[in-house]
């Protein structure tokens, strides 16, 4: 891959969901390019297709039409195992509802993706400690999600997302369930992650968070309408 | 002592004296009869053909025995007595019938070599038409009543296994549905379907093994109580339930694969679904 090559590029992406009352078009011929280490914010009203676009970029969902390449690979040609591998090693996810595994501690939540990726036990231990210190939770490693605040849970989710040193961090309303101060702390953390060389795509309603991104995209009715 | 069993004594039976004499013939009475009539060793009893004491004869109770358990008559009250053949003829023989002292309905014969059973039976039936000879051992062709019972129990077992498997499958599907979001999260962060299935497989193996072992231990622990209840209910020494090593191993061998399969089917219902749908509220 040349330095000028995009990290991920979607062309003419359309996503329709079949419904009893007729197909719903969530994404309508949208094109997007994310370069390595870029910080992009996507804003728009609810139901405009932001999350759908994020799911496509994260290889979680597949477009009804259009093409998507990730690090030069055509995602449509990948099977579920290969897409899982990309999600595990090259993409990190942060969600509004944190999506931590409730039965695991903060440490175990961060360690899990590394174990799946085949990282050795000693490396996992080192990396997990580093990450939890990075997000400021070194003293909460044995706490389960139910014992953490919303901000702390989101920081664990960020640490988990960074566990396998992904090239791209996708965040869907990461401050949606947090108060303003805690939201700012999470946004600060994203700034640090970006400064460390990870590309970030954040979908948000929060203008403050969006303002920190290097590039801002606005969506409406399944289309990218402004940049 | 030649022993005969009077299956159901319609005779009147009364204790007349505890004083034993050598001239009074001996009789063995079943435990059930001894308990019912409150008899003890050494008691003198009168055994007669009917309740009016017709052709009654006095006997000394020489012992009390436990009748050999017989599944064919476990509901029958074992009111029985064993006496010498001449005494039996005195009590039960028909005086008007000259051949009565020599008449018997059935006799048990113990062969020196049990392997001769078939040849002996054939020989007896060929030599004495009208006499039916059969082995008390179970027929090899599966036509004996217990083989029929076995098949009946096997059919019940199959129905039970199918029913419980359907129940287990429904439980596992519900259990999998409860873990919908968890499966969605792990798939979202890139945990492969193979890893998830492997985890489910190991979990299913442990739970199914633990469940099977618990079932066997529960059966072992309760078989005594079940036997005691039915032995009390039917006043017999018959063993109704016996958990053998073979039964235990067969149960485990059946339960473990079924448990694992149910777990895998339940999880597969989640794994084949869209990741986004799994985590969507």
PDB file of N, CA, C and O in Angstrom, chain B residues 31-92:
ATOM      1  N   UNK B  31     -42.965 -65.109  55.190  1.00  0.00           N
ATOM      2  CA  UNK B  31     -42.901 -63.969  56.115  1.00  0.00           C
ATOM      3  C   UNK B  31     -44.234 -63.243  56.148  1.00  0.00           C
ATOM      4  O   UNK B  31     -44.720 -62.837  57.219  1.00  0.00           O
ATOM      5  N   UNK B  32     -44.845 -63.092  54.971  1.00  0.00           N
ATOM      6  CA  UNK B  32     -46.105 -62.367  54.903  1.00  0.00           C
ATOM      7  C   UNK B  32     -47.195 -63.083  55.708  1.00  0.00           C
ATOM      8  O   UNK B  32     -47.992 -62.448  56.417  1.00  0.00           O
ATOM      9  N   UNK B  33     -47.221 -64.401  55.593  1.00  0.00           N
ATOM     10  CA  UNK B  33     -48.204 -65.170  56.344  1.00  0.00           C
ATOM     11  C   UNK B  33     -47.920 -65.083  57.851  1.00  0.00           C
ATOM     12  O   UNK B  33     -48.840 -64.897  58.663  1.00  0.00           O
ATOM     13  N   UNK B  34     -46.624 -65.177  58.188  1.00  0.00           N
ATOM     14  CA  UNK B  34     -46.256 -65.111  59.608  1.00  0.00           C
ATOM     15  C   UNK B  34     -46.650 -63.765  60.210  1.00  0.00           C
ATOM     16  O   UNK B  34     -47.170 -63.691  61.337  1.00  0.00           O
ATOM     17  N   UNK B  35     -46.397 -62.679  59.421  1.00  0.00           N
ATOM     18  CA  UNK B  35     -46.746 -61.348  59.934  1.00  0.00           C
ATOM     19  C   UNK B  35     -48.263 -61.179  60.029  1.00  0.00           C
ATOM     20  O   UNK B  35     -48.775 -60.625  61.001  1.00  0.00           O
ATOM     21  N   UNK B  36     -48.961 -61.659  59.000  1.00  0.00           N
ATOM     22  CA  UNK B  36     -50.410 -61.496  58.975  1.00  0.00           C
ATOM     23  C   UNK B  36     -51.097 -62.261  60.091  1.00  0.00           C
ATOM     24  O   UNK B  36     -52.062 -61.774  60.707  1.00  0.00           O
ATOM     25  N   UNK B  37     -50.613 -63.494  60.361  1.00  0.00           N
ATOM     26  CA  UNK B  37     -51.243 -64.336  61.368  1.00  0.00           C
ATOM     27  C   UNK B  37     -50.502 -64.292  62.708  1.00  0.00           C
ATOM     28  O   UNK B  37     -50.833 -65.049  63.627  1.00  0.00           O
ATOM     29  N   UNK B  38     -49.506 -63.449  62.775  1.00  0.00           N
ATOM     30  CA  UNK B  38     -48.685 -63.280  63.996  1.00  0.00           C
ATOM     31  C   UNK B  38     -48.125 -64.633  64.459  1.00  0.00           C
ATOM     32  O   UNK B  38     -48.280 -65.031  65.619  1.00  0.00           O
ATOM     33  N   UNK B  39     -47.502 -65.329  63.534  1.00  0.00           N
ATOM     34  CA  UNK B  39     -46.935 -66.644  63.837  1.00  0.00           C
ATOM     35  C   UNK B  39     -45.473 -66.520  64.218  1.00  0.00           C
ATOM     36  O   UNK B  39     -44.768 -65.621  63.741  1.00  0.00           O
ATOM     37  N   UNK B  40     -45.023 -67.444  65.031  1.00  0.00           N
ATOM     38  CA  UNK B  40     -43.622 -67.497  65.424  1.00  0.00           C
ATOM     39  C   UNK B  40     -43.147 -68.928  65.298  1.00  0.00           C
ATOM     40  O   UNK B  40     -43.958 -69.876  65.313  1.00  0.00           O
ATOM     41  N   UNK B  41     -41.860 -69.076  65.183  1.00  0.00           N
ATOM     42  CA  UNK B  41     -41.295 -70.430  65.126  1.00  0.00           C
ATOM     43  C   UNK B  41     -41.658 -71.171  66.409  1.00  0.00           C
ATOM     44  O   UNK B  41     -41.510 -70.626  67.516  1.00  0.00           O
ATOM     45  N   UNK B  42     -42.170 -72.402  66.243  1.00  0.00           N
ATOM     46  CA  UNK B  42     -42.559 -73.207  67.399  1.00  0.00           C
ATOM     47  C   UNK B  42     -44.047 -73.224  67.635  1.00  0.00           C
ATOM     48  O   UNK B  42     -44.563 -74.094  68.367  1.00  0.00           O
ATOM     49  N   UNK B  43     -44.766 -72.260  67.001  1.00  0.00           N
ATOM     50  CA  UNK B  43     -46.226 -72.243  67.159  1.00  0.00           C
ATOM     51  C   UNK B  43     -46.830 -73.487  66.508  1.00  0.00           C
ATOM     52  O   UNK B  43     -46.293 -74.021  65.530  1.00  0.00           O
ATOM     53  N   UNK B  44     -47.940 -73.922  67.048  1.00  0.00           N
ATOM     54  CA  UNK B  44     -48.693 -75.025  66.451  1.00  0.00           C
ATOM     55  C   UNK B  44     -49.884 -74.431  65.716  1.00  0.00           C
ATOM     56  O   UNK B  44     -50.640 -73.634  66.294  1.00  0.00           O
ATOM     57  N   UNK B  45     -50.013 -74.769  64.441  1.00  0.00           N
ATOM     58  CA  UNK B  45     -51.098 -74.206  63.647  1.00  0.00           C
ATOM     59  C   UNK B  45     -51.910 -75.344  63.026  1.00  0.00           C
ATOM     60  O   UNK B  45     -51.421 -76.470  62.911  1.00  0.00           O
ATOM     61  N   UNK B  46     -53.115 -75.016  62.661  1.00  0.00           N
ATOM     62  CA  UNK B  46     -53.943 -75.978  61.924  1.00  0.00           C
ATOM     63  C   UNK B  46     -54.132 -75.464  60.515  1.00  0.00           C
ATOM     64  O   UNK B  46     -54.547 -74.308  60.312  1.00  0.00           O
ATOM     65  N   UNK B  47     -53.783 -76.291  59.570  1.00  0.00           N
ATOM     66  CA  UNK B  47     -53.981 -75.916  58.168  1.00  0.00           C
ATOM     67  C   UNK B  47     -55.075 -76.816  57.616  1.00  0.00           C
ATOM     68  O   UNK B  47     -55.036 -78.034  57.776  1.00  0.00           O
ATOM     69  N   UNK B  48     -56.066 -76.192  57.016  1.00  0.00           N
ATOM     70  CA  UNK B  48     -57.206 -76.945  56.507  1.00  0.00           C
ATOM     71  C   UNK B  48     -57.520 -76.520  55.085  1.00  0.00           C
ATOM     72  O   UNK B  48     -56.958 -75.538  54.578  1.00  0.00           O
ATOM     73  N   UNK B  49     -58.436 -77.255  54.452  1.00  0.00           N
ATOM     74  CA  UNK B  49     -58.779 -76.951  53.061  1.00  0.00           C
ATOM     75  C   UNK B  49     -59.636 -75.712  52.943  1.00  0.00           C
ATOM     76  O   UNK B  49     -59.596 -75.008  51.948  1.00  0.00           O
ATOM     77  N   UNK B  50     -60.448 -75.476  53.982  1.00  0.00           N
ATOM     78  CA  UNK B  50     -61.327 -74.319  53.899  1.00  0.00           C
ATOM     79  C   UNK B  50     -61.458 -73.660  55.265  1.00  0.00           C
ATOM     80  O   UNK B  50     -60.887 -74.130  56.247  1.00  0.00           O
ATOM     81  N   UNK B  51     -62.200 -72.562  55.265  1.00  0.00           N
ATOM     82  CA  UNK B  51     -62.313 -71.772  56.492  1.00  0.00           C
ATOM     83  C   UNK B  51     -63.051 -72.518  57.600  1.00  0.00           C
ATOM     84  O   UNK B  51     -62.912 -72.184  58.786  1.00  0.00           O
ATOM     85  N   UNK B  52     -63.822 -73.551  57.212  1.00  0.00           N
ATOM     86  CA  UNK B  52     -64.549 -74.313  58.232  1.00  0.00           C
ATOM     87  C   UNK B  52     -63.651 -75.367  58.877  1.00  0.00           C
ATOM     88  O   UNK B  52     -64.078 -76.102  59.771  1.00  0.00           O
ATOM     89  N   UNK B  53     -62.436 -75.473  58.447  1.00  0.00           N
ATOM     90  CA  UNK B  53     -61.488 -76.401  59.076  1.00  0.00           C
ATOM     91  C   UNK B  53     -61.590 -77.808  58.543  1.00  0.00           C
ATOM     92  O   UNK B  53     -61.102 -78.763  59.146  1.00  0.00           O
ATOM     93  N   UNK B  54     -62.212 -77.919  57.322  1.00  0.00           N
ATOM     94  CA  UNK B  54     -62.385 -79.232  56.724  1.00  0.00           C
ATOM     95  C   UNK B  54     -61.025 -79.865  56.460  1.00  0.00           C
ATOM     96  O   UNK B  54     -60.152 -79.264  55.851  1.00  0.00           O
ATOM     97  N   UNK B  55     -60.863 -81.092  56.889  1.00  0.00           N
ATOM     98  CA  UNK B  55     -59.631 -81.862  56.753  1.00  0.00           C
ATOM     99  C   UNK B  55     -58.433 -81.096  57.307  1.00  0.00           C
ATOM    100  O   UNK B  55     -57.355 -81.044  56.718  1.00  0.00           O
ATOM    101  N   UNK B  56     -58.650 -80.481  58.418  1.00  0.00           N
ATOM    102  CA  UNK B  56     -57.574 -79.732  59.053  1.00  0.00           C
ATOM    103  C   UNK B  56     -56.490 -80.635  59.622  1.00  0.00           C
ATOM    104  O   UNK B  56     -56.759 -81.759  60.035  1.00  0.00           O
ATOM    105  N   UNK B  57     -55.296 -80.141  59.652  1.00  0.00           N
ATOM    106  CA  UNK B  57     -54.183 -80.919  60.197  1.00  0.00           C
ATOM    107  C   UNK B  57     -53.256 -79.959  60.933  1.00  0.00           C
ATOM    108  O   UNK B  57     -53.009 -78.853  60.475  1.00  0.00           O
ATOM    109  N   UNK B  58     -52.764 -80.418  62.048  1.00  0.00           N
ATOM    110  CA  UNK B  58     -51.906 -79.562  62.879  1.00  0.00           C
ATOM    111  C   UNK B  58     -50.450 -79.650  62.413  1.00  0.00           C
ATOM    112  O   UNK B  58     -49.961 -80.721  62.100  1.00  0.00           O
ATOM    113  N   UNK B  59     -49.821 -78.487  62.413  1.00  0.00           N
ATOM    114  CA  UNK B  59     -48.408 -78.395  62.025  1.00  0.00           C
ATOM    115  C   UNK B  59     -47.664 -77.539  63.039  1.00  0.00           C
ATOM    116  O   UNK B  59     -48.249 -76.669  63.677  1.00  0.00           O
ATOM    117  N   UNK B  60     -46.371 -77.795  63.124  1.00  0.00           N
ATOM    118  CA  UNK B  60     -45.500 -76.954  63.957  1.00  0.00           C
ATOM    119  C   UNK B  60     -44.719 -76.033  63.025  1.00  0.00           C
ATOM    120  O   UNK B  60     -44.129 -76.488  62.034  1.00  0.00           O
ATOM    121  N   UNK B  61     -44.776 -74.768  63.304  1.00  0.00           N
ATOM    122  CA  UNK B  61     -44.031 -73.805  62.476  1.00  0.00           C
ATOM    123  C   UNK B  61     -42.545 -74.000  62.752  1.00  0.00           C
ATOM    124  O   UNK B  61     -42.046 -73.697  63.842  1.00  0.00           O
ATOM    125  N   UNK B  62     -41.851 -74.533  61.729  1.00  0.00           N
ATOM    126  CA  UNK B  62     -40.423 -74.823  61.904  1.00  0.00           C
ATOM    127  C   UNK B  62     -39.544 -73.672  61.431  1.00  0.00           C
ATOM    128  O   UNK B  62     -38.364 -73.617  61.752  1.00  0.00           O
ATOM    129  N   UNK B  63     -40.122 -72.793  60.671  1.00  0.00           N
ATOM    130  CA  UNK B  63     -39.308 -71.662  60.168  1.00  0.00           C
ATOM    131  C   UNK B  63     -40.158 -70.685  59.366  1.00  0.00           C
ATOM    132  O   UNK B  63     -41.298 -70.984  58.995  1.00  0.00           O
ATOM    133  N   UNK B  64     -39.595 -69.519  59.169  1.00  0.00           N
ATOM    134  CA  UNK B  64     -40.265 -68.470  58.380  1.00  0.00           C
ATOM    135  C   UNK B  64     -39.321 -68.106  57.234  1.00  0.00           C
ATOM    136  O   UNK B  64     -38.118 -67.897  57.457  1.00  0.00           O
ATOM    137  N   UNK B  65     -39.817 -68.075  56.019  1.00  0.00           N
ATOM    138  CA  UNK B  65     -38.939 -67.797  54.883  1.00  0.00           C
ATOM    139  C   UNK B  65     -39.458 -66.598  54.084  1.00  0.00           C
ATOM    140  O   UNK B  65     -40.645 -66.257  54.137  1.00  0.00           O
ATOM    141  N   UNK B  66     -38.507 -65.998  53.360  1.00  0.00           N
ATOM    142  CA  UNK B  66     -38.864 -64.892  52.461  1.00  0.00           C
ATOM    143  C   UNK B  66     -39.123 -65.504  51.090  1.00  0.00           C
ATOM    144  O   UNK B  66     -38.216 -66.100  50.485  1.00  0.00           O
ATOM    145  N   UNK B  67     -40.316 -65.401  50.556  1.00  0.00           N
ATOM    146  CA  UNK B  67     -40.588 -65.988  49.240  1.00  0.00           C
ATOM    147  C   UNK B  67     -39.659 -65.412  48.172  1.00  0.00           C
ATOM    148  O   UNK B  67     -39.327 -64.222  48.210  1.00  0.00           O
ATOM    149  N   UNK B  68     -39.258 -66.244  47.251  1.00  0.00           N
ATOM    150  CA  UNK B  68     -38.412 -65.762  46.157  1.00  0.00           C
ATOM    151  C   UNK B  68     -39.181 -64.702  45.371  1.00  0.00           C
ATOM    152  O   UNK B  68     -40.302 -64.943  44.920  1.00  0.00           O
ATOM    153  N   UNK B  69     -38.593 -63.506  45.242  1.00  0.00           N
ATOM    154  CA  UNK B  69     -39.310 -62.446  44.514  1.00  0.00           C
ATOM    155  C   UNK B  69     -39.638 -62.891  43.100  1.00  0.00           C
ATOM    156  O   UNK B  69     -38.804 -63.483  42.418  1.00  0.00           O
ATOM    157  N   UNK B  70     -40.855 -62.640  42.684  1.00  0.00           N
ATOM    158  CA  UNK B  70     -41.293 -63.042  41.350  1.00  0.00           C
ATOM    159  C   UNK B  70     -42.022 -61.878  40.695  1.00  0.00           C
ATOM    160  O   UNK B  70     -43.115 -61.497  41.130  1.00  0.00           O
ATOM    161  N   UNK B  71     -41.418 -61.272  39.673  1.00  0.00           N
ATOM    162  CA  UNK B  71     -42.072 -60.116  39.031  1.00  0.00           C
ATOM    163  C   UNK B  71     -43.447 -60.453  38.473  1.00  0.00           C
ATOM    164  O   UNK B  71     -44.285 -59.568  38.301  1.00  0.00           O
ATOM    165  N   UNK B  72     -43.671 -61.752  38.170  1.00  0.00           N
ATOM    166  CA  UNK B  72     -44.966 -62.137  37.597  1.00  0.00           C
ATOM    167  C   UNK B  72     -46.104 -62.032  38.611  1.00  0.00           C
ATOM    168  O   UNK B  72     -47.273 -62.017  38.237  1.00  0.00           O
ATOM    169  N   UNK B  73     -45.766 -62.027  39.895  1.00  0.00           N
ATOM    170  CA  UNK B  73     -46.853 -61.948  40.876  1.00  0.00           C
ATOM    171  C   UNK B  73     -46.500 -61.000  42.020  1.00  0.00           C
ATOM    172  O   UNK B  73     -46.702 -61.315  43.189  1.00  0.00           O
ATOM    173  N   UNK B  74     -45.916 -59.856  41.617  1.00  0.00           N
ATOM    174  CA  UNK B  74     -45.516 -58.942  42.688  1.00  0.00           C
ATOM    175  C   UNK B  74     -46.695 -58.248  43.349  1.00  0.00           C
ATOM    176  O   UNK B  74     -46.588 -57.704  44.428  1.00  0.00           O
ATOM    177  N   UNK B  75     -47.869 -58.279  42.673  1.00  0.00           N
ATOM    178  CA  UNK B  75     -49.033 -57.669  43.308  1.00  0.00           C
ATOM    179  C   UNK B  75     -49.790 -58.667  44.189  1.00  0.00           C
ATOM    180  O   UNK B  75     -50.701 -58.276  44.919  1.00  0.00           O
ATOM    181  N   UNK B  76     -49.427 -59.945  44.086  1.00  0.00           N
ATOM    182  CA  UNK B  76     -50.134 -60.968  44.881  1.00  0.00           C
ATOM    183  C   UNK B  76     -49.586 -61.018  46.296  1.00  0.00           C
ATOM    184  O   UNK B  76     -48.384 -60.845  46.508  1.00  0.00           O
ATOM    185  N   UNK B  77     -50.465 -61.248  47.262  1.00  0.00           N
ATOM    186  CA  UNK B  77     -50.004 -61.411  48.650  1.00  0.00           C
ATOM    187  C   UNK B  77     -49.418 -62.805  48.776  1.00  0.00           C
ATOM    188  O   UNK B  77     -50.073 -63.792  48.447  1.00  0.00           O
ATOM    189  N   UNK B  78     -48.195 -62.881  49.223  1.00  0.00           N
ATOM    190  CA  UNK B  78     -47.520 -64.180  49.257  1.00  0.00           C
ATOM    191  C   UNK B  78     -47.870 -64.910  50.553  1.00  0.00           C
ATOM    192  O   UNK B  78     -47.048 -65.092  51.449  1.00  0.00           O
ATOM    193  N   UNK B  79     -49.155 -65.331  50.650  1.00  0.00           N
ATOM    194  CA  UNK B  79     -49.604 -66.121  51.809  1.00  0.00           C
ATOM    195  C   UNK B  79     -49.329 -67.581  51.461  1.00  0.00           C
ATOM    196  O   UNK B  79     -50.122 -68.235  50.789  1.00  0.00           O
ATOM    197  N   UNK B  80     -48.185 -68.054  51.869  1.00  0.00           N
ATOM    198  CA  UNK B  80     -47.725 -69.368  51.419  1.00  0.00           C
ATOM    199  C   UNK B  80     -47.174 -70.192  52.584  1.00  0.00           C
ATOM    200  O   UNK B  80     -46.784 -69.641  53.614  1.00  0.00           O
ATOM    201  N   UNK B  81     -47.168 -71.497  52.348  1.00  0.00           N
ATOM    202  CA  UNK B  81     -46.543 -72.399  53.328  1.00  0.00           C
ATOM    203  C   UNK B  81     -45.880 -73.531  52.561  1.00  0.00           C
ATOM    204  O   UNK B  81     -46.309 -73.874  51.451  1.00  0.00           O
ATOM    205  N   UNK B  82     -44.838 -74.062  53.109  1.00  0.00           N
ATOM    206  CA  UNK B  82     -44.147 -75.181  52.477  1.00  0.00           C
ATOM    207  C   UNK B  82     -44.152 -76.356  53.458  1.00  0.00           C
ATOM    208  O   UNK B  82     -43.838 -76.178  54.642  1.00  0.00           O
ATOM    209  N   UNK B  83     -44.528 -77.521  52.934  1.00  0.00           N
ATOM    210  CA  UNK B  83     -44.590 -78.704  53.820  1.00  0.00           C
ATOM    211  C   UNK B  83     -44.135 -79.936  53.049  1.00  0.00           C
ATOM    212  O   UNK B  83     -43.968 -79.878  51.817  1.00  0.00           O
ATOM    213  N   UNK B  84     -43.927 -81.008  53.760  1.00  0.00           N
ATOM    214  CA  UNK B  84     -43.541 -82.253  53.098  1.00  0.00           C
ATOM    215  C   UNK B  84     -44.694 -82.739  52.234  1.00  0.00           C
ATOM    216  O   UNK B  84     -45.865 -82.506  52.540  1.00  0.00           O
ATOM    217  N   UNK B  85     -44.343 -83.452  51.160  1.00  0.00           N
ATOM    218  CA  UNK B  85     -45.348 -83.897  50.199  1.00  0.00           C
ATOM    219  C   UNK B  85     -46.454 -84.759  50.828  1.00  0.00           C
ATOM    220  O   UNK B  85     -47.645 -84.519  50.567  1.00  0.00           O
ATOM    221  N   UNK B  86     -46.144 -85.722  51.703  1.00  0.00           N
ATOM    222  CA  UNK B  86     -47.232 -86.525  52.309  1.00  0.00           C
ATOM    223  C   UNK B  86     -48.200 -85.655  53.107  1.00  0.00           C
ATOM    224  O   UNK B  86     -49.407 -85.884  53.092  1.00  0.00           O
ATOM    225  N   UNK B  87     -47.666 -84.655  53.786  1.00  0.00           N
ATOM    226  CA  UNK B  87     -48.539 -83.757  54.548  1.00  0.00           C
ATOM    227  C   UNK B  87     -49.444 -82.969  53.612  1.00  0.00           C
ATOM    228  O   UNK B  87     -50.623 -82.741  53.897  1.00  0.00           O
ATOM    229  N   UNK B  88     -48.876 -82.537  52.478  1.00  0.00           N
ATOM    230  CA  UNK B  88     -49.677 -81.780  51.507  1.00  0.00           C
ATOM    231  C   UNK B  88     -50.811 -82.653  50.956  1.00  0.00           C
ATOM    232  O   UNK B  88     -51.950 -82.200  50.820  1.00  0.00           O
ATOM    233  N   UNK B  89     -50.474 -83.901  50.699  1.00  0.00           N
ATOM    234  CA  UNK B  89     -51.503 -84.802  50.169  1.00  0.00           C
ATOM    235  C   UNK B  89     -52.611 -85.008  51.206  1.00  0.00           C
ATOM    236  O   UNK B  89     -53.801 -85.023  50.887  1.00  0.00           O
ATOM    237  N   UNK B  90     -52.207 -85.124  52.459  1.00  0.00           N
ATOM    238  CA  UNK B  90     -53.207 -85.278  53.529  1.00  0.00           C
ATOM    239  C   UNK B  90     -54.182 -84.110  53.543  1.00  0.00           C
ATOM    240  O   UNK B  90     -55.382 -84.277  53.735  1.00  0.00           O
ATOM    241  N   UNK B  91     -53.631 -82.933  53.338  1.00  0.00           N
ATOM    242  CA  UNK B  91     -54.474 -81.736  53.463  1.00  0.00           C
ATOM    243  C   UNK B  91     -55.237 -81.458  52.173  1.00  0.00           C
ATOM    244  O   UNK B  91     -56.440 -81.190  52.192  1.00  0.00           O
ATOM    245  N   UNK B  92     -54.517 -81.548  51.044  1.00  0.00           N
ATOM    246  CA  UNK B  92     -55.117 -81.054  49.807  1.00  0.00           C
ATOM    247  C   UNK B  92     -55.537 -82.139  48.835  1.00  0.00           C
ATOM    248  O   UNK B  92     -56.226 -81.855  47.852  1.00  0.00           O
TER     249      UNK B  92
END
